[in-house]
PDB file of C-alpha atoms in Angstrom:
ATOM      1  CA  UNK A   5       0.000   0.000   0.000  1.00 49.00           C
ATOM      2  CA  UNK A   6       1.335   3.329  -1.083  1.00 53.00           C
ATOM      3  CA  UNK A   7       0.772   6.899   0.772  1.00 53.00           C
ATOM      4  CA  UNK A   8       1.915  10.164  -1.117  1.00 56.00           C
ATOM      5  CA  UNK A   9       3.371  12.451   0.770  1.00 56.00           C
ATOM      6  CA  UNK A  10       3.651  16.286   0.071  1.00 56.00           C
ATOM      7  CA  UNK A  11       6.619  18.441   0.858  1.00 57.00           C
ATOM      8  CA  UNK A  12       5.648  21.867   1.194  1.00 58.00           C
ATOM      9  CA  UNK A  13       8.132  24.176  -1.219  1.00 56.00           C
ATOM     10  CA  UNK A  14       8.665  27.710  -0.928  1.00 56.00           C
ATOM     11  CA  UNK A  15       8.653  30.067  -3.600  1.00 56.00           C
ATOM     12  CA  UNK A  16      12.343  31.261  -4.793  1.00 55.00           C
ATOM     13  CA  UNK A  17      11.355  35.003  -4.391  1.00 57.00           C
ATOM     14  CA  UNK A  18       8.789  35.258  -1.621  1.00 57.00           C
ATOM     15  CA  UNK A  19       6.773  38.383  -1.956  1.00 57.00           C
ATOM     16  CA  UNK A  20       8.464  41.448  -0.357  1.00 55.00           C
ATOM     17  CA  UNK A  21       6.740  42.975   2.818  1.00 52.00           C
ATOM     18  CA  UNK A  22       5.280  46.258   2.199  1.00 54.00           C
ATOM     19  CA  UNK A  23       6.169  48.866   5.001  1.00 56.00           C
ATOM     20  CA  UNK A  24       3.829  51.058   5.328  1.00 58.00           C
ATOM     21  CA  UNK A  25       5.489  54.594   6.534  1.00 60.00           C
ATOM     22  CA  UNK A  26       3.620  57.071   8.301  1.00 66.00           C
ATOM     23  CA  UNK A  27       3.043  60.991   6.762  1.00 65.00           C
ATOM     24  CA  UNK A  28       5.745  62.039   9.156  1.00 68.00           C
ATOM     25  CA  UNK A  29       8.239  60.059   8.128  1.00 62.00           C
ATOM     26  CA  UNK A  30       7.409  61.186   4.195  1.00 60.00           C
ATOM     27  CA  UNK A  31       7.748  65.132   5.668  1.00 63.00           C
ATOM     28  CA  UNK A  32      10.813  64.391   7.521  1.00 63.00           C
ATOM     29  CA  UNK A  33      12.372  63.134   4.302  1.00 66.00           C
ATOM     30  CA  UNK A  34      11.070  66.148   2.281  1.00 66.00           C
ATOM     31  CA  UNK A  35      12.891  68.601   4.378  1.00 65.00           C
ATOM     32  CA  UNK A  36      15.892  66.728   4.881  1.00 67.00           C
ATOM     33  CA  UNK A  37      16.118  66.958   0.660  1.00 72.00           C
ATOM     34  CA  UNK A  38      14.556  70.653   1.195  1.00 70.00           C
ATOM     35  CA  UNK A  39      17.554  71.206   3.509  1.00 75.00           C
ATOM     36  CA  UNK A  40      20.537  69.681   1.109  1.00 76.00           C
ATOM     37  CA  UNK A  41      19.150  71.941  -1.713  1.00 77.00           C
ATOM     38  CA  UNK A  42      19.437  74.793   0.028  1.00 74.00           C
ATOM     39  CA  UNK A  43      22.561  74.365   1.402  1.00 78.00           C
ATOM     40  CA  UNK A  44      24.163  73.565  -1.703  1.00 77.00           C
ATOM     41  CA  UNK A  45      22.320  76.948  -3.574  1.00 77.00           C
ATOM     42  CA  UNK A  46      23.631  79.116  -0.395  1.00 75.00           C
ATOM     43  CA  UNK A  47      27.291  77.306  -1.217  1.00 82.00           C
ATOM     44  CA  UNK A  48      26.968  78.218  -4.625  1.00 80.00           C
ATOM     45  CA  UNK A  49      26.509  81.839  -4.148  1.00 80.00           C
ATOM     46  CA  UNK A  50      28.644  82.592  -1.228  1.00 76.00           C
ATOM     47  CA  UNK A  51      31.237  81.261  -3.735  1.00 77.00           C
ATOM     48  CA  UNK A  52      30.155  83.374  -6.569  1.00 79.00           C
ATOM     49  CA  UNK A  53      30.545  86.245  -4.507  1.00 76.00           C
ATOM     50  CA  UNK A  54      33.419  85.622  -2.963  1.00 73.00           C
ATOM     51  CA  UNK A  55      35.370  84.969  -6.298  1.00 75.00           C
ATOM     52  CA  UNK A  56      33.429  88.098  -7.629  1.00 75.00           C
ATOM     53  CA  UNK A  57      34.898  89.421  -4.335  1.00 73.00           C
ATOM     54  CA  UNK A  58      38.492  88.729  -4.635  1.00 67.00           C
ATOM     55  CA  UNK A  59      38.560  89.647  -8.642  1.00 65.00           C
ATOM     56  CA  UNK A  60      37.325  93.078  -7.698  1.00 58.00           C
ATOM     57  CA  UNK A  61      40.119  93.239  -4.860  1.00 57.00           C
ATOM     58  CA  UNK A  62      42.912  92.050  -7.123  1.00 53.00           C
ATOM     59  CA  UNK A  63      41.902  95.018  -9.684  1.00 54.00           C
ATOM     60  CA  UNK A  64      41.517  97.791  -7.118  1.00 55.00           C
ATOM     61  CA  UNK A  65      44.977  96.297  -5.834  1.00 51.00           C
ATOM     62  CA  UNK A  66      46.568  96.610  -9.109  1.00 49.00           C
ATOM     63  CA  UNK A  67      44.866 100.193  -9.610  1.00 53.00           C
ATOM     64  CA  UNK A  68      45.982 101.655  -6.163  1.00 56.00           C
ATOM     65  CA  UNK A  69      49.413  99.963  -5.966  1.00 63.00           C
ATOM     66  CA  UNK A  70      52.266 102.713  -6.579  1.00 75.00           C
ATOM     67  CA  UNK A  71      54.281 102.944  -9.887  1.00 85.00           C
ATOM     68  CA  UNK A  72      57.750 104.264  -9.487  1.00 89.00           C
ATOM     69  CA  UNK A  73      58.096 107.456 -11.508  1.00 93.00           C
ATOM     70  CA  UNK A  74      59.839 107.243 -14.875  1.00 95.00           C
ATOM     71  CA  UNK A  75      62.972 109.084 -15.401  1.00 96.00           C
ATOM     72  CA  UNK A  76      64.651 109.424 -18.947  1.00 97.00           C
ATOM     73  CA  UNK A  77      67.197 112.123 -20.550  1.00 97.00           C
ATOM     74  CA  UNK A  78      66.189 113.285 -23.881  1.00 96.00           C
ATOM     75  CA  UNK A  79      69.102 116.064 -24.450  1.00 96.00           C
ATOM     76  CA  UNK A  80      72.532 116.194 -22.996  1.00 97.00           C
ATOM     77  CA  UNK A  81      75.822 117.693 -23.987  1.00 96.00           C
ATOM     78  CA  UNK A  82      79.099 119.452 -23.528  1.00 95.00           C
ATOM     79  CA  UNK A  83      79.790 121.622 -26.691  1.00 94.00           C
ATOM     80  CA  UNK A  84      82.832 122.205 -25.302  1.00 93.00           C
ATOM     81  CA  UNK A  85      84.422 119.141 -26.221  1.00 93.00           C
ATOM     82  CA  UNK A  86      83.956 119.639 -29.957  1.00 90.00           C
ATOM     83  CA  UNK A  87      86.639 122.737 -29.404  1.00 87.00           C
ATOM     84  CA  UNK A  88      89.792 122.294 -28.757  1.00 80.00           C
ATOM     85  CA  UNK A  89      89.990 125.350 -26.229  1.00 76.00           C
ATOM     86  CA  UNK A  90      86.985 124.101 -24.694  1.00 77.00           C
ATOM     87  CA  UNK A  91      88.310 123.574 -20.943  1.00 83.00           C
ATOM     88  CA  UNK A  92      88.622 127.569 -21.088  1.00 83.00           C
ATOM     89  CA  UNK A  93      84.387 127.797 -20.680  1.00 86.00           C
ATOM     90  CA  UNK A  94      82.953 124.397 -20.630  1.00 92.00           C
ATOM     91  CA  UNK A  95      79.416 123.681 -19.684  1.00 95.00           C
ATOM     92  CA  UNK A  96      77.102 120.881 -19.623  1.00 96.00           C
ATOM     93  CA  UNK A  97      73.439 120.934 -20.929  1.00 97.00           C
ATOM     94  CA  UNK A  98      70.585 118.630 -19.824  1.00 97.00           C
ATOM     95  CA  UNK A  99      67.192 117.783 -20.287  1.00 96.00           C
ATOM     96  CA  UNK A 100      64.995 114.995 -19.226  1.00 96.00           C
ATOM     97  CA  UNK A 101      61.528 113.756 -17.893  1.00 96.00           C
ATOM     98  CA  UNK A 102      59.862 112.472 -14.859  1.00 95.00           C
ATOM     99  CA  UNK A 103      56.823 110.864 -15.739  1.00 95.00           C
ATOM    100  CA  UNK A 104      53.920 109.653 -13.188  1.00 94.00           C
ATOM    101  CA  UNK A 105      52.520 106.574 -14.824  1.00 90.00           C
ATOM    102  CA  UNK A 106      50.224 106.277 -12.225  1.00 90.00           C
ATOM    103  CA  UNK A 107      46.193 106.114 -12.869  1.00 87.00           C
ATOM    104  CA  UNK A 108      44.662 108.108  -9.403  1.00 87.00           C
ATOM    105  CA  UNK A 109      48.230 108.414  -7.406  1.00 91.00           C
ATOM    106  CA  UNK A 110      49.559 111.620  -7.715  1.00 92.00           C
ATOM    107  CA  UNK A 111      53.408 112.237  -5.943  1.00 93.00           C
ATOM    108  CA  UNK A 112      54.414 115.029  -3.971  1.00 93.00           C
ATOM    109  CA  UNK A 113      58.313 115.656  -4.808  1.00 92.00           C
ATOM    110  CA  UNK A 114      60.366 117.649  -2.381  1.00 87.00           C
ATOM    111  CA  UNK A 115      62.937 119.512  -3.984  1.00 84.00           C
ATOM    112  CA  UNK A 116      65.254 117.571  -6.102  1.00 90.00           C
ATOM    113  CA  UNK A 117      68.888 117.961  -6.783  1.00 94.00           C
ATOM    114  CA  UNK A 118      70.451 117.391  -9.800  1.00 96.00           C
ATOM    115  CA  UNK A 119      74.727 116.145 -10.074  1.00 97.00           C
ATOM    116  CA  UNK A 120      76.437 114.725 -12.930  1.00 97.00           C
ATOM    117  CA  UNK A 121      79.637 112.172 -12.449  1.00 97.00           C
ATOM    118  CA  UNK A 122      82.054 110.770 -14.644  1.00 96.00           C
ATOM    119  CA  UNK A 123      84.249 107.963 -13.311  1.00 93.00           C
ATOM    120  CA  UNK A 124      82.178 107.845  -9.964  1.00 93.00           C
ATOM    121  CA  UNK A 125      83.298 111.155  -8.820  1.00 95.00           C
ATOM    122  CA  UNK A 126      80.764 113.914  -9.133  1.00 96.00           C
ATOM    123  CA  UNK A 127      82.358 117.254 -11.386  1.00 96.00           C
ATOM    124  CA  UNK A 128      79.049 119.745 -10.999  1.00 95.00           C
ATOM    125  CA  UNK A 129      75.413 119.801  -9.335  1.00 95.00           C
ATOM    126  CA  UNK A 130      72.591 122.323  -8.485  1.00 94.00           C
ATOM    127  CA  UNK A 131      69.191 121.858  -7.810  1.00 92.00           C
ATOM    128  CA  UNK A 132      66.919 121.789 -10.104  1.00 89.00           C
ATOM    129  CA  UNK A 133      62.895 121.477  -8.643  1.00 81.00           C
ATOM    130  CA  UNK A 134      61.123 123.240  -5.697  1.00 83.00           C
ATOM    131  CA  UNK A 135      58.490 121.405  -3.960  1.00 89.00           C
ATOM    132  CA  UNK A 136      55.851 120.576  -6.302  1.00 90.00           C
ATOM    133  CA  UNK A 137      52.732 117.854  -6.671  1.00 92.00           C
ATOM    134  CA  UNK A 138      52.323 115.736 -10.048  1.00 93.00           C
ATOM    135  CA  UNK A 139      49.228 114.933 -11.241  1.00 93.00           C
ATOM    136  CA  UNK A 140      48.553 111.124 -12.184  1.00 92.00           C
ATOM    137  CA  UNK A 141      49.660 110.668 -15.685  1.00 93.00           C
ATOM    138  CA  UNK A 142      51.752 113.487 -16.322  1.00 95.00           C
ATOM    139  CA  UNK A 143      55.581 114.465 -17.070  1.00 96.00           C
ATOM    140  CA  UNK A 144      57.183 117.207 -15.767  1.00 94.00           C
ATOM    141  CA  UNK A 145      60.699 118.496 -17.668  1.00 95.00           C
ATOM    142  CA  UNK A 146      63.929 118.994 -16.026  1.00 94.00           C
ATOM    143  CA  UNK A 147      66.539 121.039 -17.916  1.00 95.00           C
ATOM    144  CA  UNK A 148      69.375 123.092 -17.138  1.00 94.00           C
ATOM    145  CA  UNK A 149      72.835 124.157 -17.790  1.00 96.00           C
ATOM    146  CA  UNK A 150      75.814 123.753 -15.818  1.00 96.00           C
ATOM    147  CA  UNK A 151      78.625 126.105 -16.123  1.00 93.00           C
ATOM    148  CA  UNK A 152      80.826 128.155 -13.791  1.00 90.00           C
ATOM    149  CA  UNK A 153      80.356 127.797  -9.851  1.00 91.00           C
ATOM    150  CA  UNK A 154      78.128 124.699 -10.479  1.00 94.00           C
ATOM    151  CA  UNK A 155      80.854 122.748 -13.091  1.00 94.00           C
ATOM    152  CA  UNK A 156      83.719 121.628 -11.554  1.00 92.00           C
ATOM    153  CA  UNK A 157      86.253 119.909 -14.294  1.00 92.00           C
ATOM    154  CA  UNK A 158      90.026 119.820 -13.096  1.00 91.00           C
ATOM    155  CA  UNK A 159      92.662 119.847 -16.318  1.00 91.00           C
ATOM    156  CA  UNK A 160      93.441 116.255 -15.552  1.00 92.00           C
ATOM    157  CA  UNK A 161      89.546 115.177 -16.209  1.00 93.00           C
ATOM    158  CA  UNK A 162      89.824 117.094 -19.163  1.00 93.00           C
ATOM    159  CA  UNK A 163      92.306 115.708 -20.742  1.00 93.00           C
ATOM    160  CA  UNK A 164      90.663 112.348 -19.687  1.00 95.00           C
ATOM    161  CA  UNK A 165      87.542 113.422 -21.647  1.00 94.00           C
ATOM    162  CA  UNK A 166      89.777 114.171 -24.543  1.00 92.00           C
ATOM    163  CA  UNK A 167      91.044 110.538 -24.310  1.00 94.00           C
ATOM    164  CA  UNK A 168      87.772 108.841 -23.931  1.00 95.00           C
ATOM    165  CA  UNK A 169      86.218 111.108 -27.138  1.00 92.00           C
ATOM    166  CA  UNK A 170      89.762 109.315 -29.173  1.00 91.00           C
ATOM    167  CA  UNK A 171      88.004 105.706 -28.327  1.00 92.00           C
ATOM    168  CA  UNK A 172      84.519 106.683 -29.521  1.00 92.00           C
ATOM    169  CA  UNK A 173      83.196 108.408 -26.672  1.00 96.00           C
ATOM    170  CA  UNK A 174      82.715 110.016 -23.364  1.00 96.00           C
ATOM    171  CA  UNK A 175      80.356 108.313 -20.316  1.00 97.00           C
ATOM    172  CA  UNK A 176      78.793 110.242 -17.926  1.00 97.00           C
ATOM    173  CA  UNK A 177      76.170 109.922 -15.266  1.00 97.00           C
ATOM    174  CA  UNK A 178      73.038 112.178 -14.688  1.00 97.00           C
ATOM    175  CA  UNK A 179      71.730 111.436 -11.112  1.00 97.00           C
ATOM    176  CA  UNK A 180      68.409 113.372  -9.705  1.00 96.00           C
ATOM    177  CA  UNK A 181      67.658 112.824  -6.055  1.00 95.00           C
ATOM    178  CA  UNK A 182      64.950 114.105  -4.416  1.00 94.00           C
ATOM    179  CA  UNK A 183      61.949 112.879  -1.445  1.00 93.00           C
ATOM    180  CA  UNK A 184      58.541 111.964  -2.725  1.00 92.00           C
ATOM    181  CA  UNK A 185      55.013 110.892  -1.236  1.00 91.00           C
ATOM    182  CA  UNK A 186      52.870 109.088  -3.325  1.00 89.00           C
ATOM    183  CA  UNK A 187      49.162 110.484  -2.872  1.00 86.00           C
ATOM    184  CA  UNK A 188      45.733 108.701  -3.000  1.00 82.00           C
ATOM    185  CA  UNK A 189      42.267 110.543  -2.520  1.00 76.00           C
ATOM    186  CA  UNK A 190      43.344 112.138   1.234  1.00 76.00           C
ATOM    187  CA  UNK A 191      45.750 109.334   2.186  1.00 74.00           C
ATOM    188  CA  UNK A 192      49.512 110.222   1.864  1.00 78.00           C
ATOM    189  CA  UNK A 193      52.440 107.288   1.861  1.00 82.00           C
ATOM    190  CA  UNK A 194      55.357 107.783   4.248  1.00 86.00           C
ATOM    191  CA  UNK A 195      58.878 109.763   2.254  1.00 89.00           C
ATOM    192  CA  UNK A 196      60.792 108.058   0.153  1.00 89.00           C
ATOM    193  CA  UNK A 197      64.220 108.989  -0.679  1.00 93.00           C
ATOM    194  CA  UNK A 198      64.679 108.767  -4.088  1.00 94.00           C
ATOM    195  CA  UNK A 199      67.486 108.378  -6.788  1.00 95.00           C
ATOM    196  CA  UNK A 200      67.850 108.280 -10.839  1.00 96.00           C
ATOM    197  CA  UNK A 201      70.743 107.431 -12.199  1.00 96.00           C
ATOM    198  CA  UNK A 202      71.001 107.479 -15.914  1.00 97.00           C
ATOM    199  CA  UNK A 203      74.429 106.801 -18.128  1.00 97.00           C
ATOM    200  CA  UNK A 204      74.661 109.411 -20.803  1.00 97.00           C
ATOM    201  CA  UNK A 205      77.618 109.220 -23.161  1.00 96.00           C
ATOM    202  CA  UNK A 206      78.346 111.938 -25.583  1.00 97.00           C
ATOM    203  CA  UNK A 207      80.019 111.639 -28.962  1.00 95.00           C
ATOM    204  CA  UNK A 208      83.378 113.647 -30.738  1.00 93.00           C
ATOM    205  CA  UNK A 209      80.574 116.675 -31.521  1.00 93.00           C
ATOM    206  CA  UNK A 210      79.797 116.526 -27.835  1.00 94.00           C
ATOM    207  CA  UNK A 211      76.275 115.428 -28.319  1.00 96.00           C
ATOM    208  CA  UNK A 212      74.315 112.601 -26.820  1.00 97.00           C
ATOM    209  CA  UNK A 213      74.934 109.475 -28.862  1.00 97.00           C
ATOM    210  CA  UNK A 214      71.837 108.196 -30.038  1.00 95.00           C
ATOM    211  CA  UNK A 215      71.172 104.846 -28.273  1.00 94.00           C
ATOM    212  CA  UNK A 216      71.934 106.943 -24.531  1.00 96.00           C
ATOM    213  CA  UNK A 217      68.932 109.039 -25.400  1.00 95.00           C
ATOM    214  CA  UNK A 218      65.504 108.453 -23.865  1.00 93.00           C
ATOM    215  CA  UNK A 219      66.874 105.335 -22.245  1.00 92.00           C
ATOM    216  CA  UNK A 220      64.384 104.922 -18.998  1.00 94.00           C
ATOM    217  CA  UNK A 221      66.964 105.250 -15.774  1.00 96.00           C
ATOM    218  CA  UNK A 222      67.793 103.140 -13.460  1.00 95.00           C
ATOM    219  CA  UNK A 223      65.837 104.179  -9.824  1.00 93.00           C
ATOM    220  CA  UNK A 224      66.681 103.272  -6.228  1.00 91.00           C
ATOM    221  CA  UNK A 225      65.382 103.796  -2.850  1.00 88.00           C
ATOM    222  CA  UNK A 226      67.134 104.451   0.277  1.00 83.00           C
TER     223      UNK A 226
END
């Protein structure tokens, strides 16, 4: 006598439970995405603005920072030289520029002095500027003439000149010093003492040679 017997099987994939969430859990979960959206919106914009921020401070920087005035020499010569008498009356003619690049900064010069040196040792000086302001972008001329009490040549130097104009020509040195301020709006900078020091050479006629002239100078502070 046979009995069947049934095994009971389970299905592979048994139906999943449904959970069944209340209508605060489905708010909670609303403003916690609420929440993350507007964090990352206020993110967004506080770093728009501060890159807008730090472009804007990098310009004004750039406008308010200080350019060093521009010196150059346009004319200088001894006529003298061209004569062979010429240590009887020699003088020595100048002329250059100081230019303020500067956009809004205006600078305040004390008043300058003006010396010119060959071989490091200085042969004649006067000065040359009272105390005067200069407007942003604008050039103010120096020129002169240096003769008598304010040109001191010695015969040796002379005849050193003389030698130098035999190998092509003679190098000087045109140094202005003076004490500025830079100026922006109502603020004023601390003084700066300031020197240009610009190589001239002149040629057999006693002229500036060419490539000497309108060379921007060198410019220290001390």
């Amino acid at each position: 006598m046979r009995s069947d017997h049934h095994i009971p099987i389970e299905p592979a994939n048994p139906p999943a439970l449904k959970r069944h969430h209340s209508a605060q859990y489905y708010a909670h979960r609303v403003k916690e995405s609420l929440t993350r959206r507007a964090t990352k919106v206020f993110c967004a914009v506080f770093l728009t603005l501060f890159l807008v921020v730090c472009v804007a401070a990098f310009i004004l920087w750039l406008t308010l920072r200080p350019h060093r005035p521009r010196f150059h020499v346009e004319e200088f010569s001894v006529p003298a030289l061209a004569h062979e008498a010429g240590f009887e009356n020699p003088a020595v003619i100048y002329k250059a520029t100081a230019r303020n690049a500067n956009q809004i900064i205006g600078v305040y010069y004390d008043s300058a002095q003006l010396a010119v040196y060959y071989q490091e040792q200085i042969i004649g000086g006067s000065p040359v500027l009272f105390p005067f302001y200069q407007k942003p972008k604008n050039t103010t001329v120096i020129e002169g003439q240096l003769s008598g009490d304010t040109l001191r040549v010695s015969g040796p130097q002379w005849q050193q000149f003389v030698a130098d104009l035999g190998k092509g020509e003679v190098v000087f040195r045109l140094d202005i010093s003076s004490t500025i301020r830079f100026r922006i709006w109502r603020w004023h900078s601390k003084h700066h003492k300031m020197h240009a020091r610009c190589p001239v050479g002149v040629g057999p006629d006693g002229f500036i040679l060419p490539h000497y002239r309108d060379k921007r100078c060198p410019l220290y502070f001390t």
